[in-house]
Amino acid sequence: MAIVTAKPEAAGGPAPRRRLTWPRGSRLGRLIVTLNVLALVIVVVGALVLNELRSGLVNARIDSLSTQGELIANVIDQSATIGEPEPALDPYTASAIFQLLFIPRSQRARLFDAHGKVLADSFVVADRVDWKVLPPARKPGQTPEGPRKTPAEEAKAQRAQKALADEIAQAMKGRTVAGTRISENGERVVSVSIPIQHVRAILGVLTLEAGDVDEIISAERKALLPFIVVAMIAILTSSVLLHRLIALPVLRLARAADHVRLQGARAISLPDLSRRHDEVGDLSRSLEDMTHSLSERMDAIERFAADVAHEIKNPLTSIRSAVETLDLVTDPAAQARLLAILQNDVNRLDRLVTDISNASRLDAELSRESPKALDLNRLLTEVAGLYETQLRPGEAPGSVRVSLAIADPTHPATTLARETPIGQVFRNLIDNARSFSPADGEVRVSLTRAKGRLIAAVEDDGPGMPPDNLETIFERFYTSRPKGRAFGGNSGLGLSIARQIVEAHGGQIHAENRHDAAGAVIGARFVVDLPDARA
């Protein structure tokens, strides 16, 4: 069974409560529970069946002895009763009747008079002595053969005689007594004591004993052995299966993980486990996917580090050249141009370092904050409102306009996302569109719904993009500025960060050119496709 831990109500509150649930969807969990419960059911069913069989055999033996005893009691009452008006049993006639009766060796019949004295015993009647049960006859005063009984055996025999006496005493009251008890030789017997009654007078008691109860119990125990063996086989089988299906594979996975950790391997290969359609197979595939993702992440980090070094090296080289040339130049105009180059390169380095820092923190920020319901109508309205007062350096107020068009502003456009990163996506796209727009251009932001998706688009009136660069522009540090634009004004990380954020939220982003009726390029369009939480 699976254990589910409930979340604590508050920090420092009561300990988490646990409840047992069926391992739903867990094949190995169901296999473990089924095999172990099956073994237990086999034992329980076997015990119940044999207990029912034992009770049935004992009851059947009691019924048989009762019927046989009532017949013998009636015969003795009719044939061995003497004396009127005080009837009594004739011991000689009763012994003769015992000699004529056929009583199996597994049974013992005894006749007691009204005072509890033994009148006849089937074990000591002529030619019916069972030498395996009774000791050999001996003369009065003769030393018994064989070892003497221990005090414990003597006490046990006395308890057996007392149980027999109590049974006879109850039968003397005129009712039949039936049950099991311990005989004088220590065996468990089924005993039936039937009063011999003449009219209302109790003449004696007839006791019939069946001494094969221990044999019945032994046979029952032997019959239980197959169930025990089957249960043990089931338990051992489940143990072996658990060992082979869970313990060994998990151990192999642990060793493979240690191999990745200690030897710096970037992949884990367990084809024999990945083909399994259970939790261990899922674990193996998850580990392979995890190490594959880690390997890709490490490769990306290495490429990112190389790109960063390359991008930083360019302005540093320019700064070094300008510094080395500055001491050699005496013309004030040339010195001013060198100082402007130095200022531009320093600004470029500052912007580059800032964007690199933001890009390196992006993964941590995405994993730290959980996605929540976000209304894109509200977010785009707020982002577009920021650009009413923020203009590029040197631009006249209103030179580049930002407009917003929402298809259905009355209904929230909800998606599961993190507000800060998604806001950064649209700010990057709008900044990029404004940087390519002419002085009198317009950046248009729109939001529509289509087939359970939210489609946001950012359009500009710039020169567009070469068809071959529609995917290249999303690569890190890629920049392609039209003539007349300041070099180094962008780090080339904005669109790459935007794609990374959108894909982390289950969406897509792509770029395309805008065309007029004649097919000429009149601008660029960036389309962001995010899942609709209400779909």
Coordinates of C-alpha atoms in Angstrom, one line a residue:
M1 CA 0.0 0.0 0.0
A2 CA 1.1 3.5 -0.7
I3 CA 1.6 6.0 2.2
V4 CA 0.4 9.6 1.4
T5 CA 1.5 12.4 3.6
A6 CA -0.8 15.3 4.1
K7 CA 0.6 18.8 4.0
P8 CA 0.9 20.5 7.5
E9 CA -1.6 23.2 8.1
A10 CA 1.0 25.7 9.3
A11 CA 4.7 25.8 10.2
G12 CA 5.2 24.3 13.6
G13 CA 1.7 22.8 13.5
P14 CA 0.8 19.2 14.1
A15 CA 2.7 16.4 12.5
P16 CA 1.5 15.4 9.0
R17 CA -1.2 12.8 9.0
R18 CA -0.7 9.6 7.0
R19 CA -3.3 7.5 5.3
L20 CA -3.1 4.2 3.4
T21 CA -4.2 4.1 -0.2
W22 CA -4.3 1.5 -2.9
P23 CA -1.3 1.8 -5.2
R24 CA -3.4 3.1 -8.1
G25 CA -1.5 3.0 -11.3
S26 CA 1.4 1.2 -9.8
R27 CA 2.1 -2.2 -11.4
L28 CA 4.8 -3.2 -9.0
G29 CA 2.8 -2.0 -6.0
R30 CA -0.2 -4.1 -7.1
L31 CA 2.1 -7.1 -7.7
I32 CA 3.7 -6.9 -4.2
V33 CA 0.3 -6.5 -2.5
T34 CA -1.4 -9.3 -4.6
L35 CA 1.4 -11.9 -4.1
N36 CA 1.7 -11.4 -0.3
V37 CA -2.1 -11.3 0.2
L38 CA -2.4 -14.4 -2.0
A39 CA 0.0 -16.3 0.3
L40 CA -1.9 -15.2 3.4
V41 CA -5.2 -16.1 1.8
I42 CA -4.0 -19.6 0.9
V43 CA -3.0 -20.3 4.6
V44 CA -6.2 -18.8 6.0
V45 CA -8.4 -20.7 3.6
G46 CA -6.6 -23.9 4.2
A47 CA -6.9 -23.5 8.0
L48 CA -10.6 -22.6 7.8
V49 CA -11.2 -25.6 5.6
L50 CA -9.4 -28.0 7.9
N51 CA -10.9 -26.6 11.0
E52 CA -14.3 -27.1 9.5
L53 CA -13.3 -30.6 8.5
R54 CA -12.1 -31.3 12.1
S55 CA -15.3 -30.0 13.6
G56 CA -17.3 -32.1 11.2
L57 CA -15.4 -35.3 11.9
V58 CA -15.7 -34.9 15.7
N59 CA -19.4 -34.1 15.4
A60 CA -19.9 -37.1 13.1
R61 CA -18.0 -39.3 15.6
I62 CA -20.2 -38.1 18.5
D63 CA -23.3 -38.8 16.5
S64 CA -22.1 -42.2 15.6
L65 CA -21.1 -43.1 19.2
S66 CA -24.4 -41.7 20.5
T67 CA -26.5 -43.8 18.1
Q68 CA -24.4 -46.9 18.9
G69 CA -24.5 -46.2 22.6
E70 CA -28.3 -45.7 22.7
L71 CA -28.7 -49.1 21.0
I72 CA -26.4 -50.9 23.4
A73 CA -28.1 -49.1 26.4
N74 CA -31.5 -50.3 25.2
V75 CA -30.3 -53.9 24.8
I76 CA -28.7 -53.8 28.3
D77 CA -31.8 -52.3 29.8
Q78 CA -34.0 -54.9 28.3
S79 CA -31.7 -57.9 28.9
A80 CA -29.7 -57.2 32.1
T81 CA -32.2 -55.5 34.3
I82 CA -33.2 -57.5 37.4
G83 CA -35.2 -56.8 40.6
E84 CA -38.5 -55.3 41.3
P85 CA -39.6 -52.8 42.5
E86 CA -35.9 -51.7 42.9
P87 CA -34.3 -52.6 39.5
A88 CA -30.6 -53.1 39.1
L89 CA -28.1 -54.3 36.5
D90 CA -27.0 -57.9 36.4
P91 CA -23.2 -57.7 35.9
Y92 CA -22.9 -61.2 34.5
T93 CA -25.6 -60.7 31.9
A94 CA -24.0 -57.3 31.0
S95 CA -20.6 -58.9 30.5
A96 CA -22.1 -61.6 28.3
I97 CA -23.8 -58.9 26.2
F98 CA -20.4 -57.2 25.9
Q99 CA -18.9 -60.4 24.6
L100 CA -21.6 -60.7 22.0
L101 CA -21.2 -57.1 20.8
F102 CA -18.7 -56.1 18.1
I103 CA -16.8 -53.0 19.2
P104 CA -14.0 -51.8 17.0
R105 CA -10.5 -51.7 18.5
S106 CA -10.4 -47.9 18.0
Q107 CA -13.3 -47.7 20.5
R108 CA -13.7 -48.5 24.1
A109 CA -17.0 -49.3 25.8
R110 CA -17.4 -49.3 29.6
L111 CA -20.4 -50.0 31.7
F112 CA -20.8 -48.5 35.2
D113 CA -23.5 -49.3 37.8
A114 CA -25.5 -46.8 39.7
H115 CA -22.6 -46.3 42.2
G116 CA -20.0 -45.6 39.5
K117 CA -18.4 -49.1 39.7
V118 CA -17.1 -50.6 36.5
L119 CA -19.2 -53.6 35.6
A120 CA -17.7 -54.3 32.1
D121 CA -14.9 -53.0 30.0
S122 CA -14.5 -53.9 26.3
F123 CA -10.7 -53.7 26.7
V124 CA -10.6 -56.4 29.4
V125 CA -13.3 -58.8 28.1
A126 CA -11.9 -62.1 27.1
D127 CA -10.2 -62.1 23.7
R128 CA -10.6 -58.4 23.4
V129 CA -7.7 -57.1 25.4
D130 CA -5.7 -54.5 23.5
W131 CA -2.2 -55.2 24.8
K132 CA -0.9 -52.0 23.2
V133 CA -3.3 -50.0 25.4
L134 CA -3.6 -51.9 28.7
P135 CA -0.7 -53.3 30.7
P136 CA -0.3 -57.1 31.0
A137 CA -2.4 -58.7 33.8
R138 CA -0.6 -59.2 37.1
K139 CA -1.3 -60.9 40.4
P140 CA -2.1 -58.8 43.5
G141 CA 1.0 -57.3 44.9
Q142 CA 3.1 -58.1 41.8
T143 CA 5.6 -55.4 40.8
P144 CA 4.4 -53.8 37.5
E145 CA 6.7 -54.2 34.5
G146 CA 8.3 -51.3 32.8
P147 CA 9.3 -48.0 34.2
R148 CA 7.3 -46.3 36.9
K149 CA 5.3 -43.2 36.0
T150 CA 6.7 -39.8 36.8
P151 CA 4.9 -37.4 39.1
A152 CA 3.8 -35.4 36.1
E153 CA 2.4 -38.5 34.5
E154 CA 0.6 -39.5 37.7
A155 CA -0.9 -36.1 38.0
K156 CA -2.1 -36.2 34.4
A157 CA -3.6 -39.7 34.9
Q158 CA -5.4 -38.4 38.0
R159 CA -6.9 -35.5 36.1
A160 CA -8.1 -37.9 33.4
Q161 CA -9.8 -40.1 36.0
K162 CA -11.4 -37.1 37.5
A163 CA -12.7 -35.9 34.1
L164 CA -14.2 -39.4 33.5
A165 CA -15.8 -39.4 37.0
D166 CA -17.3 -35.9 36.4
E167 CA -18.7 -37.1 33.0
I168 CA -20.2 -40.2 34.7
A169 CA -21.7 -38.1 37.5
Q170 CA -23.4 -35.8 35.0
A171 CA -24.8 -38.8 33.0
M172 CA -26.1 -40.2 36.3
K173 CA -28.4 -37.2 36.4
G174 CA -30.3 -38.7 33.4
R175 CA -28.8 -36.8 30.4
T176 CA -26.3 -37.8 27.7
V177 CA -22.9 -36.2 27.9
A178 CA -20.8 -35.9 24.8
G179 CA -17.5 -34.2 24.0
T180 CA -13.7 -34.6 24.0
R181 CA -11.4 -35.2 26.9
I182 CA -8.0 -36.7 27.8
S183 CA -8.0 -40.5 28.6
E184 CA -6.0 -42.2 31.3
N185 CA -3.2 -43.0 28.8
G186 CA -2.9 -39.3 27.7
E187 CA -4.7 -39.5 24.4
R188 CA -7.5 -37.2 23.3
V189 CA -10.7 -39.1 22.9
V190 CA -14.2 -38.4 21.8
S191 CA -16.4 -39.6 24.6
V192 CA -20.2 -40.2 24.9
S193 CA -21.8 -41.2 28.2
I194 CA -25.4 -42.5 28.0
P195 CA -27.5 -43.2 31.1
I196 CA -29.1 -46.6 31.2
Q197 CA -32.6 -45.8 32.4
H198 CA -35.4 -48.2 33.4
V199 CA -38.5 -46.1 33.5
R200 CA -37.2 -43.3 35.8
A201 CA -34.6 -45.3 37.6
I202 CA -30.9 -44.8 36.6
L203 CA -29.4 -48.2 36.5
G204 CA -25.9 -47.2 35.3
V205 CA -24.0 -45.4 32.6
L206 CA -22.6 -46.7 29.3
T207 CA -19.4 -44.8 28.1
L208 CA -18.2 -45.1 24.6
E209 CA -14.8 -43.6 23.6
A210 CA -13.2 -43.2 20.2
G211 CA -9.4 -43.0 20.6
D212 CA -8.6 -41.9 17.0
V213 CA -8.9 -38.2 17.6
D214 CA -5.2 -37.7 17.7
E215 CA -4.9 -39.6 14.4
I216 CA -7.6 -37.3 12.9
I217 CA -5.7 -34.2 14.1
S218 CA -2.4 -35.6 12.8
A219 CA -4.1 -36.3 9.4
E220 CA -5.4 -32.8 9.4
R221 CA -2.0 -31.4 10.1
K222 CA -0.6 -33.5 7.3
A223 CA -3.4 -32.2 5.0
L224 CA -2.4 -28.6 6.0
L225 CA 1.2 -29.2 4.8
P226 CA 0.4 -28.7 1.1
F227 CA -1.3 -25.4 1.8
I228 CA 1.8 -24.3 3.9
V229 CA 4.1 -25.4 1.1
V230 CA 2.1 -23.5 -1.5
A231 CA 2.0 -20.4 0.7
M232 CA 5.8 -20.6 1.3
I233 CA 6.4 -21.0 -2.4
A234 CA 4.2 -18.0 -3.1
I235 CA 6.0 -15.9 -0.5
L236 CA 9.4 -17.0 -1.7
T237 CA 8.4 -16.3 -5.3
S238 CA 7.2 -12.9 -4.3
S239 CA 10.5 -12.3 -2.5
V240 CA 12.5 -13.4 -5.4
L241 CA 10.5 -11.3 -7.8
L242 CA 10.8 -8.3 -5.6
H243 CA 14.5 -8.8 -5.4
R244 CA 15.0 -9.3 -9.1
L245 CA 12.4 -6.7 -10.3
I246 CA 13.1 -4.0 -7.7
A247 CA 16.2 -4.4 -5.6
L248 CA 18.7 -5.4 -8.4
P249 CA 17.4 -2.8 -10.9
V250 CA 17.5 0.0 -8.3
L251 CA 21.0 -1.1 -7.3
R252 CA 22.1 -1.0 -11.0
L253 CA 20.5 2.5 -11.4
A254 CA 22.3 3.6 -8.3
R255 CA 25.6 2.4 -9.6
A256 CA 25.0 4.0 -12.9
A257 CA 24.2 7.3 -11.2
D258 CA 27.5 7.0 -9.2
H259 CA 29.3 6.4 -12.4
V260 CA 27.9 9.6 -13.8
R261 CA 28.8 11.5 -10.7
L262 CA 32.3 10.1 -10.1
Q263 CA 33.6 9.7 -13.6
G264 CA 31.9 12.7 -15.2
A265 CA 29.9 10.7 -17.7
R266 CA 27.2 12.7 -19.4
A267 CA 24.8 9.8 -20.3
I268 CA 23.4 6.8 -18.6
S269 CA 22.4 3.7 -20.7
L270 CA 20.2 1.0 -19.3
P271 CA 18.4 -0.5 -22.3
D272 CA 17.3 -3.6 -20.5
L273 CA 15.4 -1.5 -17.9
S274 CA 14.1 1.2 -20.2
R275 CA 12.0 -1.4 -22.1
R276 CA 10.1 -2.3 -18.9
H277 CA 6.6 -0.9 -18.6
D278 CA 6.5 -0.3 -14.9
E279 CA 7.9 2.1 -12.3
V280 CA 11.5 0.8 -12.6
G281 CA 11.3 1.3 -16.3
D282 CA 9.9 4.8 -15.8
L283 CA 12.7 5.5 -13.3
S284 CA 15.3 4.3 -15.8
R285 CA 13.9 6.4 -18.6
S286 CA 13.6 9.4 -16.3
L287 CA 17.3 9.0 -15.3
E288 CA 18.3 8.8 -18.9
D289 CA 16.2 11.9 -19.8
M290 CA 17.6 13.7 -16.8
T291 CA 21.2 13.0 -17.7
H292 CA 20.5 13.8 -21.3
S293 CA 19.1 17.1 -20.2
L294 CA 22.0 17.7 -18.0
S295 CA 24.4 16.9 -20.8
E296 CA 22.6 19.3 -23.1
R297 CA 22.7 21.9 -20.3
M298 CA 26.4 21.5 -19.8
D299 CA 26.9 21.8 -23.6
A300 CA 24.8 24.9 -23.6
I301 CA 26.8 26.4 -20.7
E302 CA 30.0 25.6 -22.5
R303 CA 28.8 27.3 -25.7
F304 CA 27.4 30.2 -23.7
A305 CA 30.7 30.7 -22.0
A306 CA 32.5 30.6 -25.3
D307 CA 30.1 33.1 -26.8
V308 CA 30.4 35.4 -23.7
A309 CA 34.2 35.3 -24.0
H310 CA 34.0 36.1 -27.7
E311 CA 31.5 39.0 -27.2
I312 CA 33.4 40.5 -24.3
K313 CA 36.7 40.2 -26.2
N314 CA 35.5 42.5 -29.0
P315 CA 34.8 45.6 -27.0
L316 CA 37.9 45.0 -24.9
T317 CA 40.0 44.8 -28.0
S318 CA 38.5 48.1 -29.2
I319 CA 39.0 49.7 -25.8
R320 CA 42.7 48.6 -25.8
S321 CA 43.3 49.9 -29.3
A322 CA 41.7 53.2 -28.4
V323 CA 43.7 53.6 -25.2
E324 CA 47.0 52.8 -27.0
T325 CA 46.1 55.3 -29.8
L326 CA 45.0 58.0 -27.4
D327 CA 48.5 59.0 -26.2
L328 CA 49.7 59.2 -29.8
V329 CA 46.9 61.5 -31.1
T330 CA 47.4 65.3 -30.5
D331 CA 44.5 66.5 -32.6
P332 CA 41.6 67.4 -30.2
A333 CA 38.9 66.3 -32.6
A334 CA 40.6 62.9 -33.0
Q335 CA 41.0 62.6 -29.3
A336 CA 37.3 63.4 -28.9
R337 CA 36.4 60.7 -31.4
L338 CA 38.6 58.2 -29.5
L339 CA 36.9 59.1 -26.2
A340 CA 33.5 58.6 -27.8
I341 CA 34.6 55.2 -29.0
L342 CA 35.8 54.4 -25.4
Q343 CA 32.5 55.6 -24.0
N344 CA 30.5 53.6 -26.5
D345 CA 32.5 50.4 -25.8
V346 CA 32.2 50.8 -22.0
N347 CA 28.4 51.3 -22.4
R348 CA 28.4 48.2 -24.7
L349 CA 30.3 46.2 -22.1
D350 CA 28.0 47.3 -19.3
R351 CA 24.9 46.4 -21.4
L352 CA 26.5 43.1 -22.4
V353 CA 27.4 42.2 -18.8
T354 CA 23.9 43.1 -17.6
D355 CA 22.1 41.0 -20.3
I356 CA 24.5 38.1 -19.6
S357 CA 23.7 38.3 -15.9
N358 CA 20.0 38.3 -16.6
A359 CA 20.3 35.4 -19.0
S360 CA 22.3 33.3 -16.5
R361 CA 19.7 33.9 -13.7
L362 CA 16.8 33.1 -16.0
D363 CA 16.7 29.3 -15.3
A364 CA 16.9 29.9 -11.5
E365 CA 14.1 32.5 -11.7
L366 CA 11.9 30.2 -13.8
S367 CA 12.3 27.2 -11.3
R368 CA 11.9 29.4 -8.2
E369 CA 8.5 30.8 -9.0
S370 CA 5.5 28.5 -9.7
P371 CA 3.2 29.3 -12.6
K372 CA -0.1 31.0 -11.7
A373 CA -3.2 32.2 -13.6
L374 CA -2.1 35.3 -15.5
D375 CA -4.5 37.6 -17.4
L376 CA -2.7 38.6 -20.6
N377 CA -5.2 41.4 -21.2
R378 CA -4.1 43.2 -18.1
L379 CA -0.4 42.4 -18.6
L380 CA -0.3 43.7 -22.1
T381 CA -2.2 46.8 -21.1
E382 CA 0.3 47.6 -18.4
V383 CA 3.3 46.9 -20.6
A384 CA 2.0 49.0 -23.5
G385 CA 1.3 51.8 -21.0
L386 CA 4.9 52.0 -20.0
Y387 CA 5.9 53.1 -23.5
E388 CA 3.7 56.2 -23.5
T389 CA 6.4 58.1 -21.6
Q390 CA 9.6 56.0 -22.4
L391 CA 11.3 57.0 -25.6
R392 CA 14.6 56.3 -27.2
P393 CA 17.4 58.8 -26.7
G394 CA 17.2 61.6 -29.2
E395 CA 13.6 60.8 -30.2
A396 CA 10.9 63.4 -30.3
P397 CA 7.8 62.6 -28.1
G398 CA 5.4 60.4 -30.0
S399 CA 7.9 59.5 -32.8
V400 CA 7.4 55.8 -32.3
R401 CA 3.9 54.9 -31.1
V402 CA 2.9 51.7 -29.3
S403 CA -0.7 50.6 -29.8
L404 CA -2.7 47.7 -28.3
A405 CA -5.6 45.8 -29.8
I406 CA -7.4 43.1 -27.8
A407 CA -10.0 41.0 -29.6
D408 CA -12.2 40.5 -26.5
P409 CA -11.2 42.8 -23.7
T410 CA -14.3 42.0 -21.6
H411 CA -13.2 38.4 -21.0
P412 CA -9.8 37.6 -19.3
A413 CA -7.3 35.9 -21.4
T414 CA -5.9 33.6 -18.8
T415 CA -2.8 31.4 -19.1
L416 CA -0.7 29.6 -16.5
A417 CA 2.6 31.6 -16.4
R418 CA 5.0 33.6 -14.3
E419 CA 4.1 37.3 -14.6
T420 CA 7.6 38.8 -14.5
P421 CA 9.3 36.6 -17.2
I422 CA 6.3 36.9 -19.5
G423 CA 6.3 40.6 -19.1
Q424 CA 10.0 40.6 -19.9
V425 CA 9.2 38.7 -23.2
F426 CA 6.8 41.4 -24.4
R427 CA 9.1 44.2 -23.3
N428 CA 12.0 42.7 -25.2
L429 CA 9.8 42.3 -28.3
I430 CA 8.5 45.8 -28.1
D431 CA 12.0 47.2 -27.6
N432 CA 13.3 45.2 -30.5
A433 CA 10.4 46.4 -32.7
R434 CA 10.9 50.1 -31.7
S435 CA 14.6 49.8 -32.4
F436 CA 13.9 48.8 -36.0
S437 CA 10.9 51.2 -36.5
P438 CA 11.3 54.5 -38.4
A439 CA 11.0 57.8 -36.5
D440 CA 7.3 58.1 -37.5
G441 CA 6.5 54.4 -37.2
E442 CA 4.2 52.4 -35.0
V443 CA 4.5 49.3 -33.0
R444 CA 1.2 47.3 -32.8
V445 CA 0.5 44.8 -30.1
S446 CA -2.5 42.5 -30.5
L447 CA -4.1 39.6 -28.6
T448 CA -6.5 37.0 -30.0
R449 CA -7.8 33.5 -29.3
A450 CA -7.6 30.5 -31.6
K451 CA -8.3 26.8 -30.9
G452 CA -7.6 26.9 -27.2
R453 CA -4.5 29.1 -27.6
L454 CA -3.7 32.7 -26.9
I455 CA -2.0 34.4 -29.8
A456 CA -0.1 37.7 -29.1
A457 CA 1.7 39.5 -31.9
V458 CA 4.1 42.4 -32.0
E459 CA 4.4 44.2 -35.4
D460 CA 6.6 47.0 -36.6
D461 CA 7.1 49.2 -39.7
G462 CA 10.8 48.4 -40.0
P463 CA 12.8 46.9 -42.9
G464 CA 11.9 43.3 -42.0
M465 CA 14.3 40.4 -41.9
P466 CA 16.1 38.3 -44.5
P467 CA 14.1 35.0 -44.9
D468 CA 17.2 33.0 -44.0
N469 CA 17.5 34.8 -40.7
L470 CA 14.0 34.2 -39.3
E471 CA 15.4 31.5 -37.0
T472 CA 18.9 32.8 -36.7
I473 CA 17.7 36.0 -34.9
F474 CA 16.8 33.8 -31.8
E475 CA 20.3 32.7 -31.3
R476 CA 22.4 34.2 -28.6
F477 CA 24.5 37.3 -29.4
Y478 CA 23.1 37.5 -32.9
T479 CA 22.6 41.1 -34.0
S480 CA 21.8 42.5 -37.4
R481 CA 21.2 46.3 -37.4
P482 CA 20.1 48.3 -40.5
K483 CA 22.4 51.1 -41.7
G484 CA 22.2 54.2 -39.6
R485 CA 21.6 52.3 -36.3
A486 CA 24.2 52.6 -33.6
F487 CA 26.5 49.7 -33.4
G488 CA 26.6 48.0 -30.0
G489 CA 23.2 49.3 -29.0
N490 CA 22.0 45.7 -28.4
S491 CA 23.6 42.6 -26.9
G492 CA 21.8 40.1 -29.1
L493 CA 20.3 38.3 -26.0
G494 CA 16.8 39.8 -26.0
L495 CA 15.1 37.4 -28.5
S496 CA 17.0 34.4 -27.2
I497 CA 15.8 35.1 -23.7
A498 CA 12.3 35.6 -25.0
R499 CA 12.2 32.2 -26.7
Q500 CA 13.6 30.5 -23.6
I501 CA 10.9 32.0 -21.4
V502 CA 8.0 31.2 -23.9
E503 CA 9.1 27.6 -24.4
A504 CA 9.4 27.1 -20.6
H505 CA 5.7 28.0 -20.4
G506 CA 4.7 25.5 -23.0
G507 CA 4.4 28.0 -25.8
Q508 CA 6.1 28.9 -29.1
I509 CA 7.5 32.1 -30.6
H510 CA 8.4 32.7 -34.2
A511 CA 9.2 35.6 -36.5
E512 CA 7.8 36.5 -39.9
N513 CA 7.8 39.4 -42.3
R514 CA 4.8 41.6 -43.1
H515 CA 4.0 42.1 -46.8
D516 CA 1.8 44.5 -48.7
A517 CA -0.6 43.7 -51.5
A518 CA 2.3 43.8 -54.0
G519 CA 4.4 41.3 -51.9
A520 CA 6.9 43.9 -50.7
V521 CA 8.2 43.7 -47.1
I522 CA 6.6 46.4 -44.9
G523 CA 7.8 45.3 -41.5
A524 CA 8.3 42.4 -39.1
R525 CA 6.0 40.4 -36.9
F526 CA 6.8 38.4 -33.8
V527 CA 4.1 35.9 -32.8
V528 CA 3.8 34.4 -29.2
D529 CA 1.6 31.4 -28.9
L530 CA 0.6 30.4 -25.2
P531 CA -1.9 27.8 -24.0
D532 CA -5.3 29.1 -22.8
A533 CA -5.9 28.1 -19.3
R534 CA -9.7 28.2 -19.9
A535 CA -9.6 25.8 -22.9

